[in-house]
Coordinates of C-alpha atoms in Angstrom, one line a residue:
M1 CA 121.4 78.0 113.3
K2 CA 119.2 75.0 114.1
R3 CA 121.4 72.7 112.4
R4 CA 124.5 73.7 114.1
R5 CA 122.5 73.1 117.7
W6 CA 121.2 69.7 116.7
T7 CA 124.7 69.1 115.3
E8 CA 126.0 70.2 118.5
C9 CA 123.3 68.3 120.8
L10 CA 123.9 64.7 118.8
I11 CA 128.1 65.2 119.2
E12 CA 127.0 65.5 123.0
W13 CA 124.9 62.6 123.6
L14 CA 128.0 60.7 121.8
I15 CA 130.6 61.5 124.1
D16 CA 128.2 61.1 126.7
A17 CA 127.6 57.3 124.8
L18 CA 131.6 56.9 125.1
I19 CA 132.0 58.0 128.8
S20 CA 128.8 55.8 129.7
F21 CA 130.0 52.8 127.6
G22 CA 134.0 53.3 129.2
I23 CA 132.8 53.7 132.4
L24 CA 130.4 50.0 132.4
L25 CA 133.6 48.9 130.4
A26 CA 135.8 49.4 133.3
A27 CA 133.8 48.2 135.6
T28 CA 133.4 44.8 134.1
L29 CA 136.8 44.4 133.5
I30 CA 137.5 45.2 136.9
S31 CA 134.7 42.7 138.3
L32 CA 135.8 39.7 135.9
A33 CA 139.9 40.7 137.3
L34 CA 138.3 40.0 140.5
S35 CA 136.1 37.3 140.2
K36 CA 139.4 34.8 139.7
I37 CA 139.4 34.8 142.9
H38 CA 136.5 34.8 144.2
D39 CA 134.6 32.3 141.8
D40 CA 131.2 32.3 143.8
N41 CA 128.4 34.7 143.9
N42 CA 130.5 38.1 143.5
T43 CA 128.5 40.3 145.1
F44 CA 131.6 43.2 144.8
S45 CA 130.3 43.5 141.5
M46 CA 127.1 45.5 142.4
S47 CA 129.0 47.8 144.2
L48 CA 131.1 48.5 141.0
Y49 CA 128.6 48.7 139.1
I50 CA 126.6 51.2 141.2
L51 CA 129.4 53.6 141.4
A52 CA 129.4 53.0 137.7
V53 CA 126.2 54.5 137.9
A54 CA 127.1 57.2 139.9
L55 CA 130.1 58.5 137.4
I56 CA 128.0 58.4 134.7
A57 CA 125.6 60.5 136.2
R58 CA 127.7 62.6 137.5
F59 CA 130.1 63.3 134.2
T60 CA 126.9 63.0 131.3
H61 CA 124.4 65.3 130.5
G62 CA 120.6 64.5 131.5
Y63 CA 119.3 61.7 133.2
I64 CA 119.2 59.0 130.3
H65 CA 122.6 58.3 130.3
G66 CA 122.6 56.9 134.4
I67 CA 118.9 55.4 133.3
V68 CA 120.1 53.1 130.3
A69 CA 123.4 52.5 132.5
S70 CA 121.6 51.4 135.6
L71 CA 119.4 48.9 133.2
V72 CA 122.4 47.5 132.0
S73 CA 124.4 46.9 135.4
V74 CA 121.5 45.1 136.6
V75 CA 122.0 42.9 134.0
C76 CA 125.2 42.8 133.3
V77 CA 125.8 41.7 137.4
N78 CA 122.6 39.0 136.7
T79 CA 124.3 37.4 133.4
I80 CA 128.0 37.7 134.2
F81 CA 128.6 37.6 137.9
T82 CA 125.8 35.5 139.3
H83 CA 125.3 31.9 139.5
P84 CA 124.7 30.6 137.4
F85 CA 126.6 32.4 135.7
W86 CA 126.6 33.7 131.7
E87 CA 122.5 33.2 132.6
F88 CA 120.3 35.8 132.8
N89 CA 117.9 34.2 135.9
M90 CA 115.8 36.0 138.2
S91 CA 114.0 32.5 139.1
I92 CA 116.4 31.8 141.9
T93 CA 115.1 32.4 145.6
G94 CA 115.3 36.3 146.8
Y95 CA 117.5 37.4 143.6
P96 CA 114.3 39.2 142.1
L97 CA 114.3 41.6 145.6
T98 CA 118.3 41.5 145.5
F99 CA 118.5 43.3 141.6
L100 CA 115.1 45.0 142.3
S101 CA 117.0 46.6 145.2
M102 CA 119.7 47.4 143.0
L103 CA 118.0 49.1 140.2
L104 CA 116.2 51.5 142.7
V105 CA 119.8 52.3 144.5
S106 CA 120.8 53.1 140.9
L107 CA 118.0 54.9 139.8
I108 CA 118.2 57.4 143.3
I109 CA 121.6 58.0 142.9
S110 CA 121.4 58.6 138.5
A111 CA 118.3 61.3 139.5
L112 CA 119.6 62.6 142.5
T113 CA 123.2 63.6 140.7
S114 CA 121.8 65.1 138.2
Q115 CA 119.4 67.0 140.2
I116 CA 122.5 68.6 141.9
K117 CA 124.7 68.9 138.8
R118 CA 121.2 70.6 137.6
Q119 CA 120.7 72.9 141.1
E120 CA 124.7 74.1 140.4
Q121 CA 123.9 75.1 136.7
L122 CA 120.8 77.2 138.1
R123 CA 123.0 78.6 141.0
Y124 CA 125.8 80.0 138.5
E125 CA 123.4 81.6 136.0
M126 CA 121.4 83.4 139.0
E127 CA 125.0 84.9 140.2
A128 CA 125.8 85.6 136.5
E129 CA 122.6 87.4 135.8
K130 CA 122.7 89.0 139.5
M131 CA 126.4 90.4 138.1
R132 CA 124.4 91.5 134.8
A133 CA 122.1 93.0 136.3
N134 CA 124.6 94.9 138.9
L135 CA 126.4 95.5 135.4
L136 CA 123.7 97.5 134.1
R137 CA 122.4 99.6 137.1
S138 CA 126.0 101.2 137.9
V139 CA 127.4 101.1 133.2
S140 CA 125.2 104.3 132.9
H141 CA 126.7 106.2 135.5
D142 CA 130.5 105.2 135.0
L143 CA 130.2 106.0 131.7
R144 CA 128.3 109.3 132.0
T145 CA 131.0 111.3 133.9
P146 CA 133.8 110.4 131.0
L147 CA 131.5 111.3 128.0
A148 CA 130.3 114.4 130.0
S149 CA 133.7 116.2 130.5
I150 CA 134.9 114.5 126.9
L151 CA 131.9 116.4 125.3
G152 CA 132.6 119.8 127.4
A153 CA 136.0 119.6 126.8
S154 CA 135.8 118.8 123.5
S155 CA 132.7 121.8 122.9
V156 CA 135.4 124.3 124.5
L157 CA 138.1 123.9 122.1
M158 CA 135.8 123.8 118.8
D159 CA 134.6 127.7 120.6
A160 CA 137.0 129.7 118.9
D161 CA 135.9 132.5 121.4
A162 CA 136.6 131.0 124.8
S163 CA 139.8 128.6 123.3
A164 CA 141.7 131.7 123.3
N165 CA 141.3 132.1 127.4
V166 CA 142.0 128.1 128.1
N167 CA 144.4 125.5 128.5
R168 CA 144.0 124.0 125.1
D169 CA 146.6 121.4 126.0
E170 CA 145.5 121.0 129.7
M171 CA 141.9 120.4 127.9
L172 CA 144.0 117.7 125.4
R173 CA 145.0 115.7 128.3
Q174 CA 141.6 115.6 130.2
I175 CA 140.1 114.5 127.1
N176 CA 143.2 111.9 126.3
R177 CA 143.1 110.9 130.1
E178 CA 138.8 110.1 129.7
A179 CA 139.1 108.4 126.5
K180 CA 141.6 106.1 128.1
W181 CA 139.9 105.6 131.0
L182 CA 136.7 105.0 129.0
I183 CA 138.5 102.1 126.5
R184 CA 139.7 100.2 130.5
V185 CA 135.8 100.0 131.4
M186 CA 135.2 98.7 127.9
E187 CA 137.7 96.5 127.8
N188 CA 136.2 95.3 131.8
L189 CA 132.5 95.8 130.2
L190 CA 133.6 93.1 127.3
S191 CA 135.5 90.5 129.7
V192 CA 132.2 90.2 131.9
T193 CA 130.2 89.8 128.7
R194 CA 132.1 87.2 128.0
F195 CA 132.5 85.1 130.8
S196 CA 129.3 85.7 132.2
G197 CA 128.3 84.0 128.9
G198 CA 129.6 80.5 129.7
S199 CA 131.9 77.9 129.3
V200 CA 135.1 79.7 127.8
S201 CA 137.6 78.3 126.5
L202 CA 141.0 80.0 126.4
K203 CA 143.8 80.1 124.1
K204 CA 146.8 79.5 126.6
D205 CA 150.6 79.4 126.3
T206 CA 153.4 79.1 128.4
E207 CA 154.6 82.5 129.4
V208 CA 156.6 83.9 131.0
V209 CA 155.5 85.7 134.3
E210 CA 158.0 88.2 134.8
E211 CA 157.5 89.5 131.5
I212 CA 153.8 89.7 131.6
V213 CA 154.0 91.6 134.8
G214 CA 156.9 93.4 133.4
S215 CA 154.5 94.6 130.4
A216 CA 150.9 95.7 133.0
I217 CA 153.6 97.7 134.6
V218 CA 155.1 99.9 131.6
K219 CA 151.2 100.3 130.7
F220 CA 150.4 101.3 133.9
R221 CA 153.2 103.9 134.4
R222 CA 152.1 105.6 131.0
N223 CA 149.1 107.2 132.6
N224 CA 149.9 107.0 136.8
P225 CA 153.8 108.3 137.0
T226 CA 153.5 109.4 140.4
I227 CA 152.7 105.5 141.9
S228 CA 155.9 103.9 142.1
V229 CA 155.6 99.7 141.3
S230 CA 158.7 97.5 142.7
V231 CA 159.0 93.9 142.2
T232 CA 160.4 90.8 143.6
K233 CA 161.2 88.1 141.8
P234 CA 162.3 84.4 142.9
E235 CA 165.9 84.0 141.2
E236 CA 164.6 81.0 138.1
I237 CA 162.4 82.0 135.6
L238 CA 159.1 81.1 135.9
L239 CA 156.6 79.7 133.3
A240 CA 153.2 79.4 133.2
P241 CA 150.9 78.9 131.1
M242 CA 148.1 81.5 130.0
D243 CA 146.2 84.1 127.9
A244 CA 148.9 86.7 128.4
T245 CA 146.3 89.6 127.2
L246 CA 143.8 88.4 129.9
I247 CA 146.3 88.1 132.6
E248 CA 147.8 91.4 132.3
Q249 CA 144.4 93.0 132.0
V250 CA 144.5 91.1 135.9
L251 CA 147.5 92.9 136.4
L252 CA 146.3 96.7 135.1
N253 CA 142.8 96.1 136.7
L254 CA 144.8 95.9 139.7
F255 CA 147.3 98.4 139.6
E256 CA 144.6 101.0 139.1
N257 CA 142.1 99.8 141.5
V258 CA 145.0 100.3 144.2
V259 CA 144.5 104.2 142.1
A260 CA 141.2 105.1 142.7
H261 CA 140.6 103.8 146.3
G262 CA 144.2 103.1 147.6
E263 CA 143.5 106.6 149.3
N264 CA 146.8 108.1 149.2
A265 CA 148.6 104.7 147.8
S266 CA 152.5 106.2 146.5
H267 CA 153.6 102.7 146.0
I268 CA 152.9 99.4 144.7
E269 CA 154.6 96.0 144.9
V270 CA 153.8 93.3 142.7
T271 CA 155.8 89.7 144.2
I272 CA 155.9 86.7 142.1
A273 CA 156.8 82.9 143.9
R274 CA 156.3 79.5 143.1
A275 CA 154.7 77.3 145.5
G276 CA 154.2 74.0 144.7
N277 CA 152.5 73.6 141.0
H278 CA 151.6 77.3 141.3
A279 CA 152.6 81.0 140.1
V280 CA 152.2 83.1 143.0
L281 CA 151.6 86.7 143.0
S282 CA 150.3 89.2 144.9
V283 CA 150.0 93.2 144.4
E284 CA 150.1 95.0 147.6
D285 CA 150.3 99.1 148.4
D286 CA 150.6 101.1 150.8
G287 CA 146.9 103.1 150.6
V288 CA 144.2 102.7 153.2
G289 CA 143.2 99.2 152.6
F290 CA 140.0 97.2 152.1
P291 CA 137.1 98.3 154.6
D292 CA 136.5 94.9 156.8
S293 CA 132.9 94.9 155.8
L294 CA 133.7 94.3 152.3
L295 CA 136.4 92.1 151.9
K296 CA 134.4 88.7 151.6
S297 CA 132.4 90.4 148.7
V298 CA 135.6 92.6 146.9
F299 CA 135.3 90.0 144.2
D300 CA 131.6 90.3 143.5
G301 CA 131.3 93.4 141.1
R302 CA 129.2 95.1 144.1
A303 CA 132.1 96.2 146.5
M304 CA 132.8 99.8 145.4
L305 CA 129.3 100.9 144.9
L306 CA 129.6 103.0 147.8
R307 CA 132.3 104.3 147.4
S308 CA 132.2 107.5 145.2
Q309 CA 135.4 109.2 143.9
P310 CA 135.8 112.7 143.7
D311 CA 135.2 112.8 140.1
G312 CA 131.5 111.6 140.1
R313 CA 133.1 107.6 139.2
R314 CA 131.9 105.0 141.3
N315 CA 134.3 102.6 140.1
M316 CA 132.0 100.1 141.2
G317 CA 134.1 97.0 141.4
I318 CA 133.7 95.6 137.6
G319 CA 137.2 95.2 137.9
L320 CA 138.1 93.3 140.1
S321 CA 134.9 91.1 139.5
V322 CA 136.9 90.7 136.3
C323 CA 140.1 89.8 137.5
R324 CA 138.2 87.0 139.6
S325 CA 136.5 85.8 136.7
I326 CA 139.7 85.6 134.1
I327 CA 141.6 83.8 136.7
R328 CA 139.4 80.7 137.8
A329 CA 138.7 80.7 134.0
H330 CA 142.7 79.7 134.3
G331 CA 142.0 77.1 137.4
G332 CA 143.1 79.4 140.2
D333 CA 142.1 81.7 142.4
I334 CA 142.6 85.3 144.0
T335 CA 142.0 86.5 147.9
A336 CA 142.3 90.1 149.1
S337 CA 143.6 90.7 152.8
N338 CA 144.7 93.6 154.8
R339 CA 148.7 93.9 155.3
A340 CA 149.3 94.6 158.9
R341 CA 151.5 97.5 158.4
G342 CA 148.8 99.4 156.5
G343 CA 147.7 98.8 152.9
G344 CA 145.9 96.2 150.9
C345 CA 146.7 93.0 149.7
V346 CA 145.5 91.1 146.5
K347 CA 147.0 87.6 146.1
F348 CA 145.9 85.2 143.0
W349 CA 147.5 81.9 141.6
L350 CA 148.0 80.1 138.4
P351 CA 149.3 76.7 137.4
C352 CA 152.4 76.2 136.3
E353 CA 151.5 73.5 133.7
E354 CA 149.1 72.6 131.3
E355 CA 145.4 71.8 132.2
E356 CA 142.4 70.9 131.0
N357 CA 140.6 74.7 130.5
H358 CA 138.1 75.8 132.9
A359 CA 134.5 76.8 132.4
Y360 CA 133.3 79.6 134.3

């Protein structure tokens, strides 16, 4: 394990070194090209190297590469782009102060950029920890109810005397229903663990969006035959790179959220469209919609804590939180709103072209 960690750190360091070298090389080549136009002291080169230091600090890890880039930049500007050219000379009047100022500015930019990245990482870790804490506080209650139901039904069926007076088919259906609900909860819990554990690399293939939607609808109807689902789709086939299993999980979570919180919802309408370079999908229902006070926090994993179900389940919003994590990992985003004619609407969009994998 330690050897693997050391190897990963070495690879990371080498990649950062290549990035630093490439950016400094680009700044040098641009400055050389511009020096063909101005053969005097090339003051623009100082600005280019300061920009290069800022980029290196942004795209590398830690402080060391930015600091080294700052020192290298000062030497390059002095040696290559300051008269006398191709000679390191700090004896000319005013030069020491000028280059000291450049060095300090470069170091400050590097330090500030690295600090900002560190703060962003800490904020992400705090949000992930908060999400895990909310999950741990609620998971015992959410799992206890169906487990108790399964245990009770199975105990009755195992009791030969009592089973003669009960509807065995109804008991079996109850066990089956609760087991399927537990499977959905566990899928979401596994996704929470996966996406809150750090960088996620998705295995994306180009899929027909309509087929993924159709597959999710078929699975949803098996357990919820009383709610109708309609699909509005574009005339042309819409393709998008995605992890099909995860996007199907997003759709199932949105459908089941309608069942859990739609309150008398009887119909779900799915709309597939293309907007620029994005595939846009919306899931609308004819229920009561989202409480206005929860619209801004509906995807943070805590929104549904206050909305208990008649069967004792709280459905605390883990599914919607997972939806956001999955969509953002694909390079898209997701929003929730209420329809003017009543009911809720959740809309998300995915890039239609392959992009670099996003980390969440």
